[in-house]
Amino acid sequence: MMKDLPVQDFAISLEAMTDDEIFMTMAQLERRSETAEGDAQEEIFARIALTEDLIEQRYPGQSLTPYRAWKQRQPIL
């Protein structure tokens, strides 16, 4: 599972993901960040930052707008 990968391997795996997979990963990380504490929280925030960076690279000048739009279209999120 992605959460078990070391942060560097996680960053590499993000590159191969589709947009939907990246957005789903971001949503999962956000949910996990709400309950994590200490070192676990820091690691999750590092993964969120990497995911945000990739979204911004794929959608230059749009910040996280594509992710937010995707999130609004999801019935459960």
PDB file of C-alpha atoms in Angstrom:
ATOM      1  CA  MET A   1       0.000   0.000   0.000  1.00  0.00           C
ATOM      2  CA  MET A   2       1.171   3.557  -0.726  1.00  0.00           C
ATOM      3  CA  LYS A   3       1.241   4.613   2.904  1.00  0.00           C
ATOM      4  CA  ASP A   4       3.796   1.904   3.628  1.00  0.00           C
ATOM      5  CA  LEU A   5       6.305   3.180   1.060  1.00  0.00           C
ATOM      6  CA  PRO A   6       9.211   5.314   2.222  1.00  0.00           C
ATOM      7  CA  VAL A   7       8.624   8.976   1.321  1.00  0.00           C
ATOM      8  CA  GLN A   8      11.180   8.918  -1.532  1.00  0.00           C
ATOM      9  CA  ASP A   9       9.572   5.842  -3.095  1.00  0.00           C
ATOM     10  CA  PHE A  10       6.159   7.435  -2.601  1.00  0.00           C
ATOM     11  CA  ALA A  11       7.332  10.498  -4.568  1.00  0.00           C
ATOM     12  CA  ILE A  12       8.546   8.290  -7.420  1.00  0.00           C
ATOM     13  CA  SER A  13       5.297   6.320  -7.496  1.00  0.00           C
ATOM     14  CA  LEU A  14       3.257   9.522  -7.779  1.00  0.00           C
ATOM     15  CA  GLU A  15       4.829  10.215 -11.170  1.00  0.00           C
ATOM     16  CA  ALA A  16       3.277   7.074 -12.658  1.00  0.00           C
ATOM     17  CA  MET A  17      -0.231   7.731 -11.329  1.00  0.00           C
ATOM     18  CA  THR A  18      -3.186   8.949 -13.327  1.00  0.00           C
ATOM     19  CA  ASP A  19      -4.804  12.203 -12.247  1.00  0.00           C
ATOM     20  CA  ASP A  20      -7.646  10.314 -10.554  1.00  0.00           C
ATOM     21  CA  GLU A  21      -5.155   8.192  -8.624  1.00  0.00           C
ATOM     22  CA  ILE A  22      -3.271  11.285  -7.505  1.00  0.00           C
ATOM     23  CA  PHE A  23      -6.473  13.005  -6.420  1.00  0.00           C
ATOM     24  CA  MET A  24      -7.618   9.892  -4.528  1.00  0.00           C
ATOM     25  CA  THR A  25      -4.229   9.700  -2.825  1.00  0.00           C
ATOM     26  CA  MET A  26      -4.497  13.351  -1.820  1.00  0.00           C
ATOM     27  CA  ALA A  27      -7.977  12.805  -0.365  1.00  0.00           C
ATOM     28  CA  GLN A  28      -6.753   9.791   1.612  1.00  0.00           C
ATOM     29  CA  LEU A  29      -3.778  11.752   2.944  1.00  0.00           C
ATOM     30  CA  GLU A  30      -6.028  14.614   4.009  1.00  0.00           C
ATOM     31  CA  ARG A  31      -8.267  12.211   5.935  1.00  0.00           C
ATOM     32  CA  ARG A  32      -5.272  10.542   7.588  1.00  0.00           C
ATOM     33  CA  SER A  33      -3.787  13.920   8.560  1.00  0.00           C
ATOM     34  CA  GLU A  34      -6.868  14.717  10.639  1.00  0.00           C
ATOM     35  CA  THR A  35      -6.115  11.962  13.153  1.00  0.00           C
ATOM     36  CA  ALA A  36      -2.345  11.533  12.919  1.00  0.00           C
ATOM     37  CA  GLU A  37      -0.016  12.841  15.589  1.00  0.00           C
ATOM     38  CA  GLY A  38       3.705  13.406  16.056  1.00  0.00           C
ATOM     39  CA  ASP A  39       6.066  11.816  13.541  1.00  0.00           C
ATOM     40  CA  ALA A  40       3.196  10.196  11.663  1.00  0.00           C
ATOM     41  CA  GLN A  41       1.615  13.588  11.105  1.00  0.00           C
ATOM     42  CA  GLU A  42       4.904  15.056   9.850  1.00  0.00           C
ATOM     43  CA  GLU A  43       5.290  12.193   7.386  1.00  0.00           C
ATOM     44  CA  ILE A  44       1.736  12.650   6.127  1.00  0.00           C
ATOM     45  CA  PHE A  45       2.313  16.378   5.663  1.00  0.00           C
ATOM     46  CA  ALA A  46       5.469  15.602   3.678  1.00  0.00           C
ATOM     47  CA  ARG A  47       3.446  13.287   1.434  1.00  0.00           C
ATOM     48  CA  ILE A  48       0.728  15.933   1.046  1.00  0.00           C
ATOM     49  CA  ALA A  49       3.361  18.489   0.006  1.00  0.00           C
ATOM     50  CA  LEU A  50       4.781  16.088  -2.600  1.00  0.00           C
ATOM     51  CA  THR A  51       1.301  15.376  -3.941  1.00  0.00           C
ATOM     52  CA  GLU A  52       0.435  19.082  -4.077  1.00  0.00           C
ATOM     53  CA  ASP A  53       3.663  19.775  -5.966  1.00  0.00           C
ATOM     54  CA  LEU A  54       2.853  17.126  -8.550  1.00  0.00           C
ATOM     55  CA  ILE A  55      -0.682  18.443  -9.039  1.00  0.00           C
ATOM     56  CA  GLU A  56       0.710  21.940  -9.552  1.00  0.00           C
ATOM     57  CA  GLN A  57       3.254  20.587 -12.064  1.00  0.00           C
ATOM     58  CA  ARG A  58       0.534  18.840 -14.054  1.00  0.00           C
ATOM     59  CA  TYR A  59      -1.757  21.868 -13.928  1.00  0.00           C
ATOM     60  CA  PRO A  60       0.538  24.899 -14.103  1.00  0.00           C
ATOM     61  CA  GLY A  61      -0.969  28.108 -12.781  1.00  0.00           C
ATOM     62  CA  GLN A  62      -4.058  26.363 -11.435  1.00  0.00           C
ATOM     63  CA  SER A  63      -2.785  25.596  -7.938  1.00  0.00           C
ATOM     64  CA  LEU A  64      -5.063  22.890  -6.517  1.00  0.00           C
ATOM     65  CA  THR A  65      -8.184  23.906  -8.455  1.00  0.00           C
ATOM     66  CA  PRO A  66      -8.336  20.632 -10.462  1.00  0.00           C
ATOM     67  CA  TYR A  67      -8.134  18.619  -7.236  1.00  0.00           C
ATOM     68  CA  ARG A  68     -10.860  20.685  -5.572  1.00  0.00           C
ATOM     69  CA  ALA A  69     -13.105  20.285  -8.630  1.00  0.00           C
ATOM     70  CA  TRP A  70     -12.499  16.523  -8.623  1.00  0.00           C
ATOM     71  CA  LYS A  71     -13.244  16.363  -4.904  1.00  0.00           C
ATOM     72  CA  GLN A  72     -16.586  18.152  -5.359  1.00  0.00           C
ATOM     73  CA  ARG A  73     -17.621  15.589  -7.986  1.00  0.00           C
ATOM     74  CA  GLN A  74     -17.002  12.682  -5.601  1.00  0.00           C
ATOM     75  CA  PRO A  75     -20.187  11.476  -3.863  1.00  0.00           C
ATOM     76  CA  ILE A  76     -18.461  10.182  -0.718  1.00  0.00           C
ATOM     77  CA  LEU A  77     -15.720  12.759  -0.211  1.00  0.00           C
TER      78      LEU A  77
END
